[in-house]
Amino acid sequence: PESITVQELANRMAEKGADLVKALFKMGTAVTLNQPIDQDTAELLVEEFGHRIQRVSEADVEIGMEGEVDAPETLKPRAPVVTIMGHVDHGKTSLLDALRGTDVVAGESGGITQHIGAYQVTTKKGDVITFLDTPGHEAFSEMRARGANVTDIVILVVAADDGLMPQTIEAINHTKAAGVPMIVAINKCDKPEANPQKVRERLLSEEIVVEDMGGDVQDVEVSALKKTGLDELIDKILLQAEVMELTANPDRQAEGNVIEAQLDKGRGAVATVLVRKGTLKVGDTFVIGAESGKVRALVNDKGQNVKVAGPSTPVEVLGLSGVPLAGDQLTVVENEARAREVAAYRQEQATKKRTTTAPTSFEHMFSALN
Ligand code: GDP
Ligand code: MG
């Protein structure tokens, strides 16, 4: 439905209907209990009463787990998930490579770094950061369009010799639209013609005020080529992550999103999945987009076989019935019958979507108020 009545909303918030009517009146809206209110007004009310809006994921609703919210005491800290964006040739790939080079675990494990669409870096102090290895705005907005907001922090790369360019502005807009905090990495500072101050000033006109200019957006001068400023950048990512208090419940059936997927000659359909919550295990039965399967093997970003993958971990999943799309959700289910049921449902939905434009569901949004 496009709206909800005051009474229904009160029920879901476990508040008295009359109190909502009063609050609405104060906000300048005179309504009765059985009158419908629009989504914006409902959101305002929810906030007014100090409740949180829990957007229930599509998969949860489909498989009848709606409202299943992880209790606060089950939540444990998880690694931040970082995406690098910026104008072409400003050094996104170089920076990703340089950051990957700071990983203290890669050397020890002897594992060959694999390109699986995402990788994890363990810092000298033992903190872990997950980087999405697919820079670019298309990947970012495609994922978002599919309902997968997997990025916690965006690193905006701006070349200090080139300044803000069209795709820089585009990246800023994507980041703002997603409501994701940004750290500005001013790259190529090794170049004689580099002018980082000019970048900071120019950012002002995009309403991005870095700390030096009295704002709260962190910025750092780096050179992906000379590998300078990387430790500082990592510290700033960790600081941002700390403020965000990123958590997930590792002790439940896994949910995650497809980062990339392809058909592999020897291994069949393979998807790199970023686990969002829970722990994915070898042997788990799952639905992934409109496909399903049973985890035959899990391979980490170092090319090693692992038995489990917890929150914020990117992992290659083998044992899929077919190739899913980037952004598709993986949901672990009880058994194969359930997996087939959900997969069939999703396939049906996908067909419907092609013929009708699906409205954003108001119902889903309010189905788990707490
Ligand atoms: P992308 O298109 O944003 O991924 O940019 P790339 O990482 O491919 O880099 C574009 C070009 O800039 C390459 O020739 C890099 O070698 C060069 N480059 C990247 N980072 C730096 C840097 O910090 N300093 C200098 N001097 N060149 C850089
Ligand atoms: Mg590149």
mmCIF file of C-alpha atoms and ligand atoms in Angstrom:
data_model
loop_
_atom_site.group_PDB
_atom_site.id
_atom_site.type_symbol
_atom_site.label_atom_id
_atom_site.label_comp_id
_atom_site.label_asym_id
_atom_site.label_seq_id
_atom_site.Cartn_x
_atom_site.Cartn_y
_atom_site.Cartn_z
ATOM 1 C CA PRO A 1 0.000 0.000 0.000
ATOM 2 C CA GLU A 2 1.013 3.591 -0.618
ATOM 3 C CA SER A 3 -0.090 4.739 2.826
ATOM 4 C CA ILE A 4 -0.781 3.592 6.343
ATOM 5 C CA THR A 5 -3.475 4.679 8.800
ATOM 6 C CA VAL A 6 -2.545 6.407 12.028
ATOM 7 C CA GLN A 7 -3.894 3.464 14.021
ATOM 8 C CA GLU A 8 -1.894 0.889 12.036
ATOM 9 C CA LEU A 9 1.260 2.874 12.502
ATOM 10 C CA ALA A 10 0.534 3.255 16.226
ATOM 11 C CA ASN A 11 0.087 -0.508 16.513
ATOM 12 C CA ARG A 12 3.394 -1.172 14.838
ATOM 13 C CA MET A 13 5.170 1.302 17.062
ATOM 14 C CA ALA A 14 3.342 0.048 20.151
ATOM 15 C CA GLU A 15 2.242 3.604 20.919
ATOM 16 C CA LYS A 16 -1.210 5.005 21.686
ATOM 17 C CA GLY A 17 -3.078 6.127 18.579
ATOM 18 C CA ALA A 18 -4.234 9.275 20.357
ATOM 19 C CA ASP A 19 -0.608 10.251 21.014
ATOM 20 C CA LEU A 20 0.141 10.017 17.327
ATOM 21 C CA VAL A 21 -2.874 12.149 16.481
ATOM 22 C CA LYS A 22 -1.654 14.736 18.985
ATOM 23 C CA ALA A 23 1.859 14.737 17.563
ATOM 24 C CA LEU A 24 0.479 15.091 14.048
ATOM 25 C CA PHE A 25 -1.644 18.003 15.168
ATOM 26 C CA LYS A 26 1.466 19.715 16.540
ATOM 27 C CA MET A 27 3.104 19.124 13.162
ATOM 28 C CA GLY A 28 0.177 20.937 11.574
ATOM 29 C CA THR A 29 -1.750 17.907 10.301
ATOM 30 C CA ALA A 30 -5.236 17.298 11.613
ATOM 31 C CA VAL A 31 -6.215 13.631 11.122
ATOM 32 C CA THR A 32 -8.300 10.979 12.791
ATOM 33 C CA LEU A 33 -7.144 7.500 13.779
ATOM 34 C CA ASN A 34 -8.473 5.800 10.685
ATOM 35 C CA GLN A 35 -7.192 8.300 8.198
ATOM 36 C CA PRO A 36 -4.230 7.343 6.067
ATOM 37 C CA ILE A 37 -1.025 9.389 6.167
ATOM 38 C CA ASP A 38 1.684 9.467 3.546
ATOM 39 C CA GLN A 39 5.113 7.907 3.780
ATOM 40 C CA ASP A 40 7.018 11.111 4.606
ATOM 41 C CA THR A 41 4.674 11.999 7.436
ATOM 42 C CA ALA A 42 4.860 8.458 8.760
ATOM 43 C CA GLU A 43 8.652 8.585 8.734
ATOM 44 C CA LEU A 44 8.626 11.868 10.617
ATOM 45 C CA LEU A 45 6.325 10.406 13.228
ATOM 46 C CA VAL A 46 8.449 7.338 13.649
ATOM 47 C CA GLU A 47 11.470 9.531 14.296
ATOM 48 C CA GLU A 48 9.484 11.847 16.543
ATOM 49 C CA PHE A 49 8.666 8.899 18.779
ATOM 50 C CA GLY A 50 12.284 7.814 18.845
ATOM 51 C CA HIS A 51 11.778 4.613 16.875
ATOM 52 C CA ARG A 52 13.977 3.302 14.178
ATOM 53 C CA ILE A 53 12.794 2.558 10.656
ATOM 54 C CA GLN A 54 13.887 -0.928 9.800
ATOM 55 C CA ARG A 55 13.911 -1.499 6.097
ATOM 56 C CA VAL A 56 13.274 -5.178 5.720
ATOM 57 C CA SER A 57 15.187 -6.708 2.859
ATOM 58 C CA GLU A 58 13.196 -8.170 0.016
ATOM 59 C CA ALA A 59 14.529 -11.649 0.634
ATOM 60 C CA ASP A 60 13.410 -11.643 4.243
ATOM 61 C CA VAL A 61 9.891 -10.772 3.225
ATOM 62 C CA GLU A 62 9.801 -13.382 0.494
ATOM 63 C CA ILE A 63 10.826 -16.207 2.691
ATOM 64 C CA GLY A 64 8.691 -15.217 5.586
ATOM 65 C CA MET A 65 11.350 -14.003 7.984
ATOM 66 C CA GLU A 66 10.056 -10.448 8.039
ATOM 67 C CA GLY A 67 10.622 -8.672 11.260
ATOM 68 C CA GLU A 68 13.441 -10.969 12.218
ATOM 69 C CA VAL A 69 15.846 -8.379 13.493
ATOM 70 C CA ASP A 70 19.084 -9.267 15.208
ATOM 71 C CA ALA A 71 18.922 -8.459 18.903
ATOM 72 C CA PRO A 72 21.446 -5.818 19.996
ATOM 73 C CA GLU A 73 23.314 -8.276 22.210
ATOM 74 C CA THR A 74 24.021 -10.549 19.222
ATOM 75 C CA LEU A 75 25.816 -7.801 17.303
ATOM 76 C CA LYS A 76 29.595 -7.874 17.069
ATOM 77 C CA PRO A 77 31.975 -5.402 15.404
ATOM 78 C CA ARG A 78 32.669 -6.056 11.731
ATOM 79 C CA ALA A 79 35.163 -4.722 9.191
ATOM 80 C CA PRO A 80 34.200 -1.624 7.171
ATOM 81 C CA VAL A 81 33.481 -2.141 3.460
ATOM 82 C CA VAL A 82 35.178 0.497 1.324
ATOM 83 C CA THR A 83 34.651 1.496 -2.324
ATOM 84 C CA ILE A 84 37.032 3.721 -4.262
ATOM 85 C CA MET A 85 35.534 6.174 -6.720
ATOM 86 C CA GLY A 86 36.814 9.048 -8.823
ATOM 87 C CA HIS A 87 37.552 10.340 -12.314
ATOM 88 C CA VAL A 88 39.227 8.089 -14.883
ATOM 89 C CA ASP A 89 43.041 8.059 -14.624
ATOM 90 C CA HIS A 90 43.030 9.740 -11.215
ATOM 91 C CA GLY A 91 44.539 6.565 -9.766
ATOM 92 C CA LYS A 92 41.709 4.343 -8.449
ATOM 93 C CA THR A 93 43.306 1.106 -9.615
ATOM 94 C CA SER A 94 46.781 2.218 -8.514
ATOM 95 C CA LEU A 95 45.469 3.111 -5.065
ATOM 96 C CA LEU A 96 43.632 -0.208 -4.717
ATOM 97 C CA ASP A 97 46.849 -2.025 -5.619
ATOM 98 C CA ALA A 98 48.912 0.090 -3.232
ATOM 99 C CA LEU A 99 46.481 -0.508 -0.368
ATOM 100 C CA ARG A 100 46.443 -4.206 -1.102
ATOM 101 C CA GLY A 101 50.207 -4.125 -0.771
ATOM 102 C CA THR A 102 49.904 -2.981 2.856
ATOM 103 C CA ASP A 103 48.240 -6.251 3.897
ATOM 104 C CA VAL A 104 50.368 -7.973 6.527
ATOM 105 C CA VAL A 105 48.653 -11.344 6.078
ATOM 106 C CA ALA A 106 49.202 -11.870 2.346
ATOM 107 C CA GLY A 107 52.952 -12.414 2.778
ATOM 108 C CA GLU A 108 52.623 -14.742 5.751
ATOM 109 C CA SER A 109 49.976 -16.993 4.252
ATOM 110 C CA GLY A 110 51.916 -17.418 1.048
ATOM 111 C CA GLY A 111 48.591 -17.318 -0.715
ATOM 112 C CA ILE A 112 48.553 -15.837 -4.198
ATOM 113 C CA THR A 113 46.260 -12.835 -4.277
ATOM 114 C CA GLN A 114 43.294 -13.617 -6.429
ATOM 115 C CA HIS A 115 41.100 -11.144 -8.183
ATOM 116 C CA ILE A 116 37.692 -11.981 -6.787
ATOM 117 C CA GLY A 117 36.104 -8.518 -6.863
ATOM 118 C CA ALA A 118 36.938 -7.640 -3.286
ATOM 119 C CA TYR A 119 39.803 -8.136 -0.893
ATOM 120 C CA GLN A 120 40.674 -7.718 2.748
ATOM 121 C CA VAL A 121 43.634 -5.958 4.225
ATOM 122 C CA THR A 122 44.864 -6.654 7.742
ATOM 123 C CA THR A 123 46.751 -3.710 9.194
ATOM 124 C CA LYS A 124 49.864 -3.840 11.368
ATOM 125 C CA LYS A 125 47.643 -3.348 14.422
ATOM 126 C CA GLY A 126 45.397 -6.201 13.358
ATOM 127 C CA ASP A 127 42.408 -4.239 12.119
ATOM 128 C CA VAL A 128 40.688 -5.523 8.989
ATOM 129 C CA ILE A 129 39.307 -3.467 6.098
ATOM 130 C CA THR A 130 37.371 -4.859 3.138
ATOM 131 C CA PHE A 131 37.888 -3.146 -0.216
ATOM 132 C CA LEU A 132 35.596 -3.612 -3.168
ATOM 133 C CA ASP A 133 37.974 -4.212 -6.017
ATOM 134 C CA THR A 134 35.659 -2.917 -8.701
ATOM 135 C CA PRO A 135 36.141 0.825 -8.779
ATOM 136 C CA GLY A 136 33.769 2.847 -10.850
ATOM 137 C CA HIS A 137 30.399 4.378 -10.551
ATOM 138 C CA GLU A 138 28.569 1.854 -12.634
ATOM 139 C CA ALA A 139 29.259 -0.988 -10.259
ATOM 140 C CA PHE A 140 28.292 1.201 -7.335
ATOM 141 C CA SER A 141 25.004 2.447 -8.757
ATOM 142 C CA GLU A 142 24.123 -0.906 -10.297
ATOM 143 C CA MET A 143 24.463 -2.514 -6.897
ATOM 144 C CA ARG A 144 22.390 0.207 -5.310
ATOM 145 C CA ALA A 145 19.741 -0.129 -7.986
ATOM 146 C CA ARG A 146 19.479 -3.784 -7.022
ATOM 147 C CA GLY A 147 18.936 -2.823 -3.419
ATOM 148 C CA ALA A 148 22.438 -3.713 -2.312
ATOM 149 C CA ASN A 149 23.959 -0.931 -0.292
ATOM 150 C CA VAL A 150 27.088 -2.820 0.575
ATOM 151 C CA THR A 151 29.493 0.114 0.867
ATOM 152 C CA ASP A 152 30.090 1.675 4.287
ATOM 153 C CA ILE A 153 32.685 4.248 3.249
ATOM 154 C CA VAL A 154 33.613 5.810 -0.107
ATOM 155 C CA ILE A 155 37.139 6.944 -0.866
ATOM 156 C CA LEU A 156 36.976 9.741 -3.402
ATOM 157 C CA VAL A 157 40.203 9.831 -5.383
ATOM 158 C CA VAL A 158 41.088 13.209 -6.862
ATOM 159 C CA ALA A 159 44.357 13.704 -8.753
ATOM 160 C CA ALA A 160 46.097 16.762 -7.348
ATOM 161 C CA ASP A 161 47.383 17.780 -10.776
ATOM 162 C CA ASP A 162 44.011 17.542 -12.470
ATOM 163 C CA GLY A 163 41.467 18.576 -9.822
ATOM 164 C CA LEU A 164 37.739 17.950 -9.849
ATOM 165 C CA MET A 165 36.538 16.481 -13.124
ATOM 166 C CA PRO A 166 33.079 15.407 -14.368
ATOM 167 C CA GLN A 167 33.307 11.883 -12.975
ATOM 168 C CA THR A 168 34.524 13.274 -9.658
ATOM 169 C CA ILE A 169 31.317 15.261 -9.397
ATOM 170 C CA GLU A 170 29.345 12.188 -10.464
ATOM 171 C CA ALA A 171 31.013 10.148 -7.725
ATOM 172 C CA ILE A 172 30.206 12.845 -5.173
ATOM 173 C CA ASN A 173 26.568 12.766 -6.212
ATOM 174 C CA HIS A 174 26.363 8.967 -6.042
ATOM 175 C CA THR A 175 27.924 9.013 -2.603
ATOM 176 C CA LYS A 176 25.562 11.680 -1.336
ATOM 177 C CA ALA A 177 22.559 9.839 -2.761
ATOM 178 C CA ALA A 178 23.645 6.684 -0.978
ATOM 179 C CA GLY A 179 24.164 8.570 2.271
ATOM 180 C CA VAL A 180 27.625 7.059 2.630
ATOM 181 C CA PRO A 181 30.432 8.990 4.359
ATOM 182 C CA MET A 182 33.377 9.970 2.198
ATOM 183 C CA ILE A 183 37.111 10.302 2.697
ATOM 184 C CA VAL A 184 38.944 12.362 0.078
ATOM 185 C CA ALA A 185 42.257 10.906 -1.095
ATOM 186 C CA ILE A 186 44.163 13.605 -2.939
ATOM 187 C CA ASN A 187 46.375 11.488 -5.170
ATOM 188 C CA LYS A 188 49.490 12.070 -7.299
ATOM 189 C CA CYS A 189 50.932 14.394 -4.680
ATOM 190 C CA ASP A 190 54.399 13.306 -5.852
ATOM 191 C CA LYS A 191 53.942 15.334 -9.024
ATOM 192 C CA PRO A 192 55.587 18.769 -9.103
ATOM 193 C CA GLU A 193 52.433 20.333 -10.510
ATOM 194 C CA ALA A 194 50.262 18.843 -7.736
ATOM 195 C CA ASN A 195 48.055 21.394 -5.997
ATOM 196 C CA PRO A 196 46.169 19.711 -3.151
ATOM 197 C CA GLN A 197 45.011 22.999 -1.668
ATOM 198 C CA LYS A 198 43.226 23.843 -4.889
ATOM 199 C CA VAL A 199 41.372 20.516 -4.666
ATOM 200 C CA ARG A 200 40.199 21.312 -1.120
ATOM 201 C CA GLU A 201 38.983 24.740 -2.170
ATOM 202 C CA ARG A 202 37.224 23.426 -5.245
ATOM 203 C CA LEU A 203 35.453 20.792 -3.103
ATOM 204 C CA LEU A 204 33.757 23.620 -1.212
ATOM 205 C CA SER A 205 31.602 24.415 -4.207
ATOM 206 C CA GLU A 206 30.361 20.804 -4.077
ATOM 207 C CA GLU A 207 29.514 21.384 -0.422
ATOM 208 C CA ILE A 208 32.298 19.118 0.732
ATOM 209 C CA VAL A 209 34.168 20.820 3.527
ATOM 210 C CA VAL A 210 37.322 18.987 4.545
ATOM 211 C CA GLU A 211 38.750 19.220 8.040
ATOM 212 C CA ASP A 212 41.456 21.724 7.073
ATOM 213 C CA MET A 213 38.723 24.053 5.878
ATOM 214 C CA GLY A 214 36.775 23.680 9.103
ATOM 215 C CA GLY A 215 34.505 20.859 7.980
ATOM 216 C CA ASP A 216 34.160 17.234 8.998
ATOM 217 C CA VAL A 217 35.121 15.367 5.833
ATOM 218 C CA GLN A 218 38.498 13.700 6.256
ATOM 219 C CA ASP A 219 41.084 14.204 3.544
ATOM 220 C CA VAL A 220 44.570 12.849 3.034
ATOM 221 C CA GLU A 221 47.382 13.545 0.573
ATOM 222 C CA VAL A 222 48.653 10.356 -1.021
ATOM 223 C CA SER A 223 50.738 9.052 -3.847
ATOM 224 C CA ALA A 224 49.640 5.649 -5.050
ATOM 225 C CA LEU A 225 52.805 5.571 -7.163
ATOM 226 C CA LYS A 226 55.306 6.382 -4.390
ATOM 227 C CA LYS A 227 53.108 4.661 -1.764
ATOM 228 C CA THR A 228 53.013 7.663 0.547
ATOM 229 C CA GLY A 229 50.122 8.629 2.811
ATOM 230 C CA LEU A 230 48.727 5.085 2.786
ATOM 231 C CA ASP A 231 49.048 4.507 6.539
ATOM 232 C CA GLU A 232 47.308 7.808 7.167
ATOM 233 C CA LEU A 233 44.525 6.876 4.757
ATOM 234 C CA ILE A 234 44.072 3.542 6.523
ATOM 235 C CA ASP A 235 43.968 5.293 9.914
ATOM 236 C CA LYS A 236 41.268 7.622 8.622
ATOM 237 C CA ILE A 237 39.204 4.730 7.294
ATOM 238 C CA LEU A 238 39.428 3.018 10.686
ATOM 239 C CA LEU A 239 38.545 6.234 12.486
ATOM 240 C CA GLN A 240 35.489 6.703 10.275
ATOM 241 C CA ALA A 241 34.512 3.070 10.832
ATOM 242 C CA GLU A 242 34.826 3.485 14.586
ATOM 243 C CA VAL A 243 32.435 6.421 14.558
ATOM 244 C CA MET A 244 29.938 4.351 12.564
ATOM 245 C CA GLU A 245 30.005 1.450 15.039
ATOM 246 C CA LEU A 246 29.624 -1.133 12.304
ATOM 247 C CA THR A 247 28.245 -4.394 13.614
ATOM 248 C CA ALA A 248 26.571 -7.612 12.512
ATOM 249 C CA ASN A 249 25.415 -10.832 14.109
ATOM 250 C CA PRO A 250 27.873 -13.555 13.057
ATOM 251 C CA ASP A 251 25.880 -16.349 14.727
ATOM 252 C CA ARG A 252 22.987 -16.790 12.322
ATOM 253 C CA GLN A 253 22.301 -18.063 8.828
ATOM 254 C CA ALA A 254 24.261 -15.968 6.358
ATOM 255 C CA GLU A 255 23.028 -13.192 4.130
ATOM 256 C CA GLY A 256 25.217 -11.476 1.589
ATOM 257 C CA ASN A 257 25.404 -9.820 -1.793
ATOM 258 C CA VAL A 258 26.968 -10.841 -5.079
ATOM 259 C CA ILE A 259 29.929 -8.651 -5.983
ATOM 260 C CA GLU A 260 30.617 -10.419 -9.247
ATOM 261 C CA ALA A 261 29.798 -13.745 -10.837
ATOM 262 C CA GLN A 262 30.827 -15.767 -13.834
ATOM 263 C CA LEU A 263 30.849 -19.175 -15.428
ATOM 264 C CA ASP A 264 34.209 -20.763 -14.815
ATOM 265 C CA LYS A 265 35.478 -23.522 -17.124
ATOM 266 C CA GLY A 266 36.457 -26.008 -14.470
ATOM 267 C CA ARG A 267 34.390 -24.859 -11.519
ATOM 268 C CA GLY A 268 30.992 -24.010 -12.986
ATOM 269 C CA ALA A 269 29.039 -20.960 -11.842
ATOM 270 C CA VAL A 270 31.095 -18.995 -9.328
ATOM 271 C CA ALA A 271 30.030 -15.904 -7.392
ATOM 272 C CA THR A 272 32.026 -13.631 -5.167
ATOM 273 C CA VAL A 273 29.766 -12.870 -2.253
ATOM 274 C CA LEU A 274 30.256 -10.256 0.399
ATOM 275 C CA VAL A 275 28.788 -11.719 3.571
ATOM 276 C CA ARG A 276 26.713 -9.055 5.321
ATOM 277 C CA LYS A 277 25.497 -10.930 8.367
ATOM 278 C CA GLY A 278 25.741 -14.405 9.757
ATOM 279 C CA THR A 279 28.389 -16.940 8.819
ATOM 280 C CA LEU A 280 28.397 -18.740 5.485
ATOM 281 C CA LYS A 281 29.563 -22.340 5.759
ATOM 282 C CA VAL A 282 30.512 -25.135 3.410
ATOM 283 C CA GLY A 283 27.413 -27.316 3.045
ATOM 284 C CA ASP A 284 24.922 -24.470 3.517
ATOM 285 C CA THR A 285 21.875 -24.458 1.258
ATOM 286 C CA PHE A 286 21.148 -21.062 -0.235
ATOM 287 C CA VAL A 287 19.217 -18.933 -2.674
ATOM 288 C CA ILE A 288 21.198 -16.421 -4.685
ATOM 289 C CA GLY A 289 19.138 -14.061 -6.827
ATOM 290 C CA ALA A 290 16.998 -16.338 -8.969
ATOM 291 C CA GLU A 291 19.459 -19.229 -8.556
ATOM 292 C CA SER A 292 19.988 -21.634 -5.720
ATOM 293 C CA GLY A 293 22.617 -24.081 -4.566
ATOM 294 C CA LYS A 294 24.603 -25.754 -1.831
ATOM 295 C CA VAL A 295 28.025 -24.417 -0.870
ATOM 296 C CA ARG A 296 30.550 -26.890 -2.325
ATOM 297 C CA ALA A 297 33.589 -24.769 -1.511
ATOM 298 C CA LEU A 298 34.522 -21.317 -0.291
ATOM 299 C CA VAL A 299 37.669 -19.599 -1.556
ATOM 300 C CA ASN A 300 39.017 -16.424 0.041
ATOM 301 C CA ASP A 301 40.815 -13.474 -1.589
ATOM 302 C CA LYS A 302 44.169 -15.184 -1.029
ATOM 303 C CA GLY A 303 43.045 -18.167 -3.086
ATOM 304 C CA GLN A 304 42.722 -20.403 -0.035
ATOM 305 C CA ASN A 305 39.883 -22.803 0.658
ATOM 306 C CA VAL A 306 38.059 -21.855 3.832
ATOM 307 C CA LYS A 307 35.277 -23.575 5.744
ATOM 308 C CA VAL A 308 33.438 -20.430 6.887
ATOM 309 C CA ALA A 309 33.094 -16.730 6.038
ATOM 310 C CA GLY A 310 31.723 -14.202 8.524
ATOM 311 C CA PRO A 311 30.362 -10.646 8.202
ATOM 312 C CA SER A 312 32.210 -8.255 5.830
ATOM 313 C CA THR A 313 34.210 -11.141 4.350
ATOM 314 C CA PRO A 314 34.341 -11.483 0.568
ATOM 315 C CA VAL A 315 34.434 -15.070 -0.557
ATOM 316 C CA GLU A 316 34.058 -17.066 -3.743
ATOM 317 C CA VAL A 317 31.135 -19.446 -3.536
ATOM 318 C CA LEU A 318 31.063 -22.656 -5.564
ATOM 319 C CA GLY A 319 28.030 -24.874 -6.002
ATOM 320 C CA LEU A 320 25.552 -22.557 -7.733
ATOM 321 C CA SER A 321 22.779 -23.681 -10.083
ATOM 322 C CA GLY A 322 23.541 -20.779 -12.423
ATOM 323 C CA VAL A 323 25.181 -17.369 -12.673
ATOM 324 C CA PRO A 324 23.514 -14.625 -10.568
ATOM 325 C CA LEU A 325 23.770 -10.865 -11.115
ATOM 326 C CA ALA A 326 25.933 -8.360 -9.288
ATOM 327 C CA GLY A 327 24.019 -7.058 -6.293
ATOM 328 C CA ASP A 328 21.817 -10.156 -6.004
ATOM 329 C CA GLN A 329 21.189 -11.300 -2.488
ATOM 330 C CA LEU A 330 22.377 -14.582 -1.069
ATOM 331 C CA THR A 331 20.208 -16.020 1.677
ATOM 332 C CA VAL A 332 20.909 -19.271 3.459
ATOM 333 C CA VAL A 333 17.772 -21.367 3.912
ATOM 334 C CA GLU A 334 16.859 -24.492 5.895
ATOM 335 C CA ASN A 335 16.684 -26.990 3.064
ATOM 336 C CA GLU A 336 16.697 -27.551 -0.663
ATOM 337 C CA ALA A 337 12.925 -27.609 -1.014
ATOM 338 C CA ARG A 338 12.785 -24.127 0.521
ATOM 339 C CA ALA A 339 15.643 -22.970 -1.713
ATOM 340 C CA ARG A 340 13.819 -24.102 -4.849
ATOM 341 C CA GLU A 341 10.612 -22.454 -3.656
ATOM 342 C CA VAL A 342 12.275 -19.104 -3.051
ATOM 343 C CA ALA A 343 14.281 -19.289 -6.273
ATOM 344 C CA ALA A 344 11.088 -19.988 -8.237
ATOM 345 C CA TYR A 345 9.373 -17.081 -6.519
ATOM 346 C CA ARG A 346 12.232 -14.758 -7.370
ATOM 347 C CA GLN A 347 12.267 -15.912 -10.982
ATOM 348 C CA GLU A 348 8.559 -15.147 -11.180
ATOM 349 C CA GLN A 349 9.124 -11.719 -9.624
ATOM 350 C CA ALA A 350 11.925 -10.991 -12.073
ATOM 351 C CA THR A 351 9.593 -11.784 -14.971
ATOM 352 C CA LYS A 352 6.919 -9.513 -13.527
ATOM 353 C CA LYS A 353 9.394 -6.708 -13.035
ATOM 354 C CA ARG A 354 10.165 -6.730 -16.711
ATOM 355 C CA THR A 355 6.545 -5.970 -17.539
ATOM 356 C CA THR A 356 5.605 -3.609 -14.717
ATOM 357 C CA THR A 357 7.551 -1.001 -12.855
ATOM 358 C CA ALA A 358 7.610 -2.044 -9.252
ATOM 359 C CA PRO A 359 6.874 0.720 -6.770
ATOM 360 C CA THR A 360 9.003 0.925 -3.673
ATOM 361 C CA SER A 361 7.131 -0.986 -1.066
ATOM 362 C CA PHE A 362 5.732 1.033 1.758
ATOM 363 C CA GLU A 363 4.607 -2.120 3.473
ATOM 364 C CA HIS A 364 8.106 -3.581 3.583
ATOM 365 C CA MET A 365 9.453 -0.470 5.092
ATOM 366 C CA PHE A 366 7.193 -0.524 8.076
ATOM 367 C CA SER A 367 6.899 -4.215 8.573
ATOM 368 C CA ALA A 368 9.533 -4.309 11.274
ATOM 369 C CA LEU A 369 9.338 -1.235 13.377
ATOM 370 C CA ASN A 370 11.070 -1.482 16.665
HETATM 371 P P1 GDP B 1 42.150 4.867 -12.712
HETATM 372 O O1 GDP B 1 41.667 5.056 -14.110
HETATM 373 O O2 GDP B 1 41.517 5.866 -11.797
HETATM 374 O O3 GDP B 1 42.036 3.478 -12.211
HETATM 375 O O4 GDP B 1 43.710 5.273 -12.705
HETATM 376 P P2 GDP B 1 44.987 4.344 -12.742
HETATM 377 O O5 GDP B 1 45.267 3.752 -11.425
HETATM 378 O O6 GDP B 1 44.904 3.413 -13.904
HETATM 379 O O7 GDP B 1 46.127 5.432 -12.988
HETATM 380 C C1 GDP B 1 46.139 6.255 -14.156
HETATM 381 C C2 GDP B 1 47.559 6.706 -14.426
HETATM 382 O O8 GDP B 1 48.027 7.538 -13.359
HETATM 383 C C3 GDP B 1 48.552 5.557 -14.512
HETATM 384 O O9 GDP B 1 49.489 5.862 -15.541
HETATM 385 C C4 GDP B 1 49.217 5.571 -13.157
HETATM 386 O O10 GDP B 1 50.540 5.065 -13.205
HETATM 387 C C5 GDP B 1 49.233 7.040 -12.813
HETATM 388 N N1 GDP B 1 49.197 7.258 -11.359
HETATM 389 C C6 GDP B 1 48.338 6.714 -10.453
HETATM 390 N N2 GDP B 1 48.619 7.135 -9.215
HETATM 391 C C7 GDP B 1 49.684 7.980 -9.330
HETATM 392 C C8 GDP B 1 50.443 8.756 -8.389
HETATM 393 O O11 GDP B 1 50.218 8.769 -7.180
HETATM 394 N N3 GDP B 1 51.430 9.529 -8.895
HETATM 395 C C9 GDP B 1 51.732 9.566 -10.227
HETATM 396 N N4 GDP B 1 52.732 10.360 -10.620
HETATM 397 N N5 GDP B 1 51.044 8.845 -11.127
HETATM 398 C C10 GDP B 1 50.038 8.068 -10.695
HETATM 399 MG MG MG B 2 41.202 1.817 -13.182
#
